[in-house]
Coordinates of N, CA, C and O in Angstrom, one line a residue:
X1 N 83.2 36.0 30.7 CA 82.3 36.6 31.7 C 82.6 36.0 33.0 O 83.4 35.1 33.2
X2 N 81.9 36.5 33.9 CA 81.8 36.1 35.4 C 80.5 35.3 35.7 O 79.5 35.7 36.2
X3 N 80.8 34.1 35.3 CA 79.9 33.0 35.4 C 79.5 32.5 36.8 O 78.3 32.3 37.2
X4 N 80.6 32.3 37.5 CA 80.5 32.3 39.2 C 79.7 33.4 40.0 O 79.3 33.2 41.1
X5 N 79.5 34.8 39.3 CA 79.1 35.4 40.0 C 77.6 35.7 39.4 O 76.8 36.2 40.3
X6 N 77.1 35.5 38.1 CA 76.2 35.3 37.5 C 75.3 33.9 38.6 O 74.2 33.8 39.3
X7 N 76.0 33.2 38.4 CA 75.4 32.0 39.4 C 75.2 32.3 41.2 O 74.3 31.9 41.9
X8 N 76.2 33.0 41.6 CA 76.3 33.7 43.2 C 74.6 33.8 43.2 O 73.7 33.3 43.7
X9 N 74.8 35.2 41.9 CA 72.9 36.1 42.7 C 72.1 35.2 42.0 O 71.0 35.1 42.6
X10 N 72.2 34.3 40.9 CA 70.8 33.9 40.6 C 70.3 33.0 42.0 O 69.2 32.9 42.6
X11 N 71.7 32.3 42.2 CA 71.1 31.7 43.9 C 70.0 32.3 44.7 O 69.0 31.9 45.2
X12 N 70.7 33.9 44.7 CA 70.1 34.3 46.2 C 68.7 34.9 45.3 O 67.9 35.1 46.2
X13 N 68.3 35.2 44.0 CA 67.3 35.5 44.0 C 66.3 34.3 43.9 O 65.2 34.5 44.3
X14 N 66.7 33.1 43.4 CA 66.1 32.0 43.0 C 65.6 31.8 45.3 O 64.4 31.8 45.7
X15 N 66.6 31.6 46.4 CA 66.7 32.0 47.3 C 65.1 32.7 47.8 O 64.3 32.2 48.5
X16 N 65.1 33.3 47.5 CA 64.3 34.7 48.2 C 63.0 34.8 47.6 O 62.1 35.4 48.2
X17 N 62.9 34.4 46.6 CA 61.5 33.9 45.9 C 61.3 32.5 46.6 O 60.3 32.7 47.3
X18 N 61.7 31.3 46.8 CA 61.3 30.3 47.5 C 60.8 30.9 48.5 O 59.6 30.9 48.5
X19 N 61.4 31.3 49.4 CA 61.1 31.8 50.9 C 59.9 32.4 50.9 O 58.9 32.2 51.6
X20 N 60.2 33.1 50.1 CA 58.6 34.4 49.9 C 57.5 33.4 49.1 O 56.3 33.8 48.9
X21 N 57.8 32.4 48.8 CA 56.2 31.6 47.9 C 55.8 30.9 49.3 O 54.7 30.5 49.5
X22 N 56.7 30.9 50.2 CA 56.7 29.3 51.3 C 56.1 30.4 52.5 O 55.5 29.8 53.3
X23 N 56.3 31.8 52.7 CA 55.5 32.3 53.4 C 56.3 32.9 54.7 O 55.8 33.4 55.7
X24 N 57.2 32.7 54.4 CA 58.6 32.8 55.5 C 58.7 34.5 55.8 O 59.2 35.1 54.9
X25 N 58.3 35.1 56.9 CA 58.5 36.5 57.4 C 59.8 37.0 57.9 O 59.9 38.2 58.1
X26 N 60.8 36.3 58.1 CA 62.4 36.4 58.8 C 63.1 35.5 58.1 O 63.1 34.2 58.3
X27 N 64.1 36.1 57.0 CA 65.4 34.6 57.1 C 66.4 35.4 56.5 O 66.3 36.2 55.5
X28 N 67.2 35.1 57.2 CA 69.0 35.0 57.1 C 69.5 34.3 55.6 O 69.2 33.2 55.4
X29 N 70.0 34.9 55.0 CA 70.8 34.9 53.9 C 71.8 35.0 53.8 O 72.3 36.0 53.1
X30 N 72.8 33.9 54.3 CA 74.2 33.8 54.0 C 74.8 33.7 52.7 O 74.2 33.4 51.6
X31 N 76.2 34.0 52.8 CA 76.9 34.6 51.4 C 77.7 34.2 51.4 O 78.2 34.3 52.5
X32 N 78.5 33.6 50.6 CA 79.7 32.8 50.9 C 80.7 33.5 50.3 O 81.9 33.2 50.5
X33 N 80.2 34.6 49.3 CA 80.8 35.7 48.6 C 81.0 37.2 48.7 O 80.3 38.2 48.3
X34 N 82.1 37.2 49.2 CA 82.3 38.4 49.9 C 82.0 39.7 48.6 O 82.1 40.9 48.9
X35 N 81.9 39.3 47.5 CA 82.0 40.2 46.2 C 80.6 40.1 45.8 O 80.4 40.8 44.8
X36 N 79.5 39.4 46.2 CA 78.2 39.2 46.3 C 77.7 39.9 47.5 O 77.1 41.0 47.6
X37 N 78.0 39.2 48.5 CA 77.8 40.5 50.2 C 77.6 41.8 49.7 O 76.6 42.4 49.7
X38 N 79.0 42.4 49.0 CA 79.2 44.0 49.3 C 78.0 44.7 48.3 O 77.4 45.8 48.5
X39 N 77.9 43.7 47.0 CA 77.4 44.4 45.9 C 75.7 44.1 46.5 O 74.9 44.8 45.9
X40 N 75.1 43.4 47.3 CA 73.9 43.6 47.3 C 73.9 44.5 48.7 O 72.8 44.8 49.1
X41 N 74.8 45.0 49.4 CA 74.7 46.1 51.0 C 74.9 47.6 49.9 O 74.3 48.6 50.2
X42 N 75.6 47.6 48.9 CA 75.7 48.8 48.2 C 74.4 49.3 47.5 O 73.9 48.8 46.5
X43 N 73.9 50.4 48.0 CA 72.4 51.0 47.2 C 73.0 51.3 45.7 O 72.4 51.2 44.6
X44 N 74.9 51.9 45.9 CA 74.7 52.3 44.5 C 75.7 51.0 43.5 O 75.6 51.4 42.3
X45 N 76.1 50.3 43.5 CA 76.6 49.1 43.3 C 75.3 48.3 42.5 O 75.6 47.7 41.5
X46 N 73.9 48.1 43.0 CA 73.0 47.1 42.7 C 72.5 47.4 41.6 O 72.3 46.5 40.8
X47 N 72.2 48.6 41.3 CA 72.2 49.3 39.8 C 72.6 48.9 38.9 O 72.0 48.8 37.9
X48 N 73.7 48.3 39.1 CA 74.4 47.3 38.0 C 74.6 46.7 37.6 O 75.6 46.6 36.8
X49 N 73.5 45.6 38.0 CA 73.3 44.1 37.6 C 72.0 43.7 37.6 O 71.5 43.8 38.8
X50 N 71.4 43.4 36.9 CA 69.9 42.8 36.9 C 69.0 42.3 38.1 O 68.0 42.5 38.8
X51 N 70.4 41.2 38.1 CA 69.8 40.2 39.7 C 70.2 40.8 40.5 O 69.9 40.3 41.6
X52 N 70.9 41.8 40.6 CA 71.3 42.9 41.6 C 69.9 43.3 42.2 O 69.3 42.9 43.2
X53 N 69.4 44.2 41.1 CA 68.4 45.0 40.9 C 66.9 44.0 41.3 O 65.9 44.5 41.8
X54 N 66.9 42.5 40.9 CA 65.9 41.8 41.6 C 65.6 41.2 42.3 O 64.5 40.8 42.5
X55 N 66.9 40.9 43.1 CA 67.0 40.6 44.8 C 66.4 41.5 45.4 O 65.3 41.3 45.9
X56 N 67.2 43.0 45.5 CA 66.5 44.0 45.9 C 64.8 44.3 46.0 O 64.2 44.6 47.0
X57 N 64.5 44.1 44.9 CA 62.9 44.0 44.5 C 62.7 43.1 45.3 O 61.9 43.4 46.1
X58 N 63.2 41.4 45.5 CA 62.4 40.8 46.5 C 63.0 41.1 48.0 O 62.5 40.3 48.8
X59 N 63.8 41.8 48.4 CA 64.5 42.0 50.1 C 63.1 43.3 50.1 O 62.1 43.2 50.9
X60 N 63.3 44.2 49.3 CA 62.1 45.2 50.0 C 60.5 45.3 50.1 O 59.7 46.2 50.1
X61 N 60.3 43.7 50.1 CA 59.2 43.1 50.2 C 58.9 43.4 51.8 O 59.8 43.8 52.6
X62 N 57.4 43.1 52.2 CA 57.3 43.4 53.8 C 57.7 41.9 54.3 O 57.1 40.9 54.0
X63 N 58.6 41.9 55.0 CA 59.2 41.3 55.6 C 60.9 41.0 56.0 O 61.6 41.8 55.4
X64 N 61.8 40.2 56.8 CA 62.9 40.7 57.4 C 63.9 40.2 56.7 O 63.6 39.0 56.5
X65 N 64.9 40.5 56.2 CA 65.7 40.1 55.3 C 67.0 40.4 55.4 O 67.6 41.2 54.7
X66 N 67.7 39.5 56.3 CA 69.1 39.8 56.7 C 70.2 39.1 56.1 O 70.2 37.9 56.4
X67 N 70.8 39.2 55.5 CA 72.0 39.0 54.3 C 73.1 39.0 55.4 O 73.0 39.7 56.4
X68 N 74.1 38.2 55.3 CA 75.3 38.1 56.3 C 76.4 37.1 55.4 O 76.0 36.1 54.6
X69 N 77.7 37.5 55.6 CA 79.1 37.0 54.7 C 79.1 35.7 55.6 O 78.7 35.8 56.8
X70 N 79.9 34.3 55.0 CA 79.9 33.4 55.5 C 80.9 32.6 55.0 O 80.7 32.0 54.0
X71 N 82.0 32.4 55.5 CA 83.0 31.4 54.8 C 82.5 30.1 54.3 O 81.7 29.4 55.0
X72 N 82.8 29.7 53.3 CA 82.5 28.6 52.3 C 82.8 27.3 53.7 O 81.9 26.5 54.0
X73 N 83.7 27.2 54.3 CA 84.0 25.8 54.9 C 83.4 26.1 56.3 O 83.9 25.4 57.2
X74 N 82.2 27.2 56.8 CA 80.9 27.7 57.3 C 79.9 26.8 57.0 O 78.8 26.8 57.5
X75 N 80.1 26.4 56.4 CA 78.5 25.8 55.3 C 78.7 24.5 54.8 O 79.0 24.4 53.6
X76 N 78.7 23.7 55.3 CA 79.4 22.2 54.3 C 77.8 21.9 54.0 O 77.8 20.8 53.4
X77 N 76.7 22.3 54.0 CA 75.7 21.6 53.6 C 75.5 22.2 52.2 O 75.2 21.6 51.1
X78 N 75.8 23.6 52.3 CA 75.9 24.0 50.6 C 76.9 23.6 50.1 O 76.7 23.3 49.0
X79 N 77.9 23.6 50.4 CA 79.2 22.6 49.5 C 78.8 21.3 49.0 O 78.7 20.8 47.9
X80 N 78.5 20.9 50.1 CA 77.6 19.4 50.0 C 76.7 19.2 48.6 O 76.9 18.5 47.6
X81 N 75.6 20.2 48.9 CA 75.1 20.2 48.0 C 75.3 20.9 46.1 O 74.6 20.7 45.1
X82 N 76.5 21.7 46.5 CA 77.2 22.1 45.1 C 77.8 20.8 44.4 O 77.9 20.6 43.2
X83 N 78.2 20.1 45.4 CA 78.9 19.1 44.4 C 78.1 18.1 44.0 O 78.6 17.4 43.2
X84 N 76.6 17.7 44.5 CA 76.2 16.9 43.9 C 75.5 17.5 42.9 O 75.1 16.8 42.0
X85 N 75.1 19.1 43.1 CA 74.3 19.7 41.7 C 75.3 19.3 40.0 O 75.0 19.3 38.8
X86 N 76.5 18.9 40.5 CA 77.9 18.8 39.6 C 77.0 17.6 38.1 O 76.8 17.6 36.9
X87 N 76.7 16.7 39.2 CA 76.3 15.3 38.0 C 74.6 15.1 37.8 O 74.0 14.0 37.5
X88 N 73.9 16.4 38.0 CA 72.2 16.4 37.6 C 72.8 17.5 36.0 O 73.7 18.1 35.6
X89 N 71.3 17.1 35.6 CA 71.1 18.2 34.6 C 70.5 19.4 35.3 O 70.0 19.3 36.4
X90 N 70.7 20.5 34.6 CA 70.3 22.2 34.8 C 68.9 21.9 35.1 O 68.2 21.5 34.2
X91 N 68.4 22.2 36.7 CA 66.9 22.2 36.9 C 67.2 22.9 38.3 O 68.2 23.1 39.0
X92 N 65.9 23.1 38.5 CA 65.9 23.5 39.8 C 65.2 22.7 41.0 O 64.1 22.2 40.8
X93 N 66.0 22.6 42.3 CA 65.1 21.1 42.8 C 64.9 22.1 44.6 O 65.9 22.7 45.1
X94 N 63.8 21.9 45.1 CA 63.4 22.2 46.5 C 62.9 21.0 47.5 O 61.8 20.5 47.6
X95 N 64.1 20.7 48.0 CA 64.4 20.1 49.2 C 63.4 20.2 50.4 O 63.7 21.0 51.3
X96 N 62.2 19.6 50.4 CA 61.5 19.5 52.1 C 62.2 18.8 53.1 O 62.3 19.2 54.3
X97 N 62.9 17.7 52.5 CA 63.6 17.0 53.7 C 65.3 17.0 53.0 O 65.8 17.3 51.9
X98 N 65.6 16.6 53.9 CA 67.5 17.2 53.5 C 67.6 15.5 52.9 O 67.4 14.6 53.6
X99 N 67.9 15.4 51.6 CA 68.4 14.4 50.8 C 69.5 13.6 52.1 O 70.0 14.3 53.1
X100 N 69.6 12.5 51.9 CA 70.3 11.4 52.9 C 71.8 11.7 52.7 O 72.5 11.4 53.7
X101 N 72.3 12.1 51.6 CA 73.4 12.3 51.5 C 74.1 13.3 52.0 O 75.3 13.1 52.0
X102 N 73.8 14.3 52.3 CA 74.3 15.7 53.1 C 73.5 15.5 54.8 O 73.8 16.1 55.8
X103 N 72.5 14.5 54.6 CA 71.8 15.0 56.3 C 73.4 15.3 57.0 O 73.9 16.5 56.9
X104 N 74.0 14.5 57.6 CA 75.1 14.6 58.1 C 75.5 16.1 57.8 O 75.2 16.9 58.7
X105 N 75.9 16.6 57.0 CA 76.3 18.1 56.9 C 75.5 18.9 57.0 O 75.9 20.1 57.1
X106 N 74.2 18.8 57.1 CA 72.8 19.6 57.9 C 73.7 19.5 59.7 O 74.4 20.4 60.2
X107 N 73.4 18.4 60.1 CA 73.9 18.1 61.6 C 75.5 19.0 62.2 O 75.8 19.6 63.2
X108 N 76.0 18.8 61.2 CA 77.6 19.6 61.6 C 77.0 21.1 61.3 O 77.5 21.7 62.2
X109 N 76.3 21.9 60.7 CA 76.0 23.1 60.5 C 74.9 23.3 61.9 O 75.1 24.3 62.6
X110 N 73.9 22.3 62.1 CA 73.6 23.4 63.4 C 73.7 22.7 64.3 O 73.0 22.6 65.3
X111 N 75.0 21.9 63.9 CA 75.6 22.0 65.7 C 76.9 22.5 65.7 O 77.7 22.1 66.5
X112 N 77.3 23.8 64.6 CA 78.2 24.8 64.7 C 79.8 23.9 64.0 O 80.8 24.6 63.9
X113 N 79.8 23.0 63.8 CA 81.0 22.2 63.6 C 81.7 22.5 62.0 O 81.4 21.9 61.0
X114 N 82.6 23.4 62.2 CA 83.2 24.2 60.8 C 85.0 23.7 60.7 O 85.7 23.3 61.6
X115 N 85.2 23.8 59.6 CA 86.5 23.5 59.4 C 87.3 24.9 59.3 O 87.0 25.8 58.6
X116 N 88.3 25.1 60.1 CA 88.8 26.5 60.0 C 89.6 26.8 59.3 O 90.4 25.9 58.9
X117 N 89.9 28.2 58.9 CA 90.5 28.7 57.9 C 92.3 29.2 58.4 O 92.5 29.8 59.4
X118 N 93.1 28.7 57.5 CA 94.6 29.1 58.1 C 94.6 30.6 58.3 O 94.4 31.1 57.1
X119 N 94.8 31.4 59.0 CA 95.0 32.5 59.5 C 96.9 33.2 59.6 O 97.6 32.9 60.6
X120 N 97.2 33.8 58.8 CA 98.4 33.6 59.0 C 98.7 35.5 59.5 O 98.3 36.5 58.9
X121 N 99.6 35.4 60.8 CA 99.3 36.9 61.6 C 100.9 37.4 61.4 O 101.6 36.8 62.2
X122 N 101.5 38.2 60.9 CA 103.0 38.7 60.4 C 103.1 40.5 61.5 O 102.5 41.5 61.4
X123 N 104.0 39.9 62.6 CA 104.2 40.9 63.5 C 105.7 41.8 63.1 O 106.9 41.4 62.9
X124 N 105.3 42.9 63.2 CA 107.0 43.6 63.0 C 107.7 43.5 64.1 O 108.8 43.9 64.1

């Protein structure tokens, strides 16, 4: 199976229920998954997956819900934080203050500071 991508949406719905218990009217939902992006922008695509189908249920909730694709080395605070989910057990943990060990990758994310991607451009 597609275990990676099973884990992609449980994110963003696990995601989108935090926000909505915490009371949040506007947030941005970045994607690091361009095969996650398309399948929740697709009305007829979402059909086809459970968490497809319950993201949806929480995005057409009243309130703003903007989803946007994001390169993985965009984001070092979720990287950050993927690799230390590596050595916990299976739980779920909500961060009020950013653990000591990524603050720093909090700081390079909003102060824009990304690692870029090789671009390779082939002219006839």
């Amino acid at each position: 199976g597609e275990l990676w991508l099973e884990a992609k949406l449980w994110g963003v719905v696990e995601g989108l229920q935090i926000a909505w218990r915490n009371g949040h009217q506007r947030i941005i939902l970045e994607i690091d998954s361009m095969e996650v992006a398309n399948m929740l922008s697709s009305s007829a695509k979402f059909s086809e997956h459970r968490l497809c189908r319950e993201a949806h249920k929480h995005m057409n909730k009243e309130w703003e819900v903007i989803f946007q694709h994001t390169y993985r080395e965009g984001n070092k605070l979720t990287n950050g934080l993927d690799s230390r989910a590596w050595d916990q057990i299976l739980q779920c943990f909500v961060f009020y203050f950013p653990p000591a060990a990524v603050r720093n990758l909090l700081n390079a994310n909003a102060n824009g500071v990304v690692k870029s991607r090789l671009v390779v451009v082939l002219s006839s």
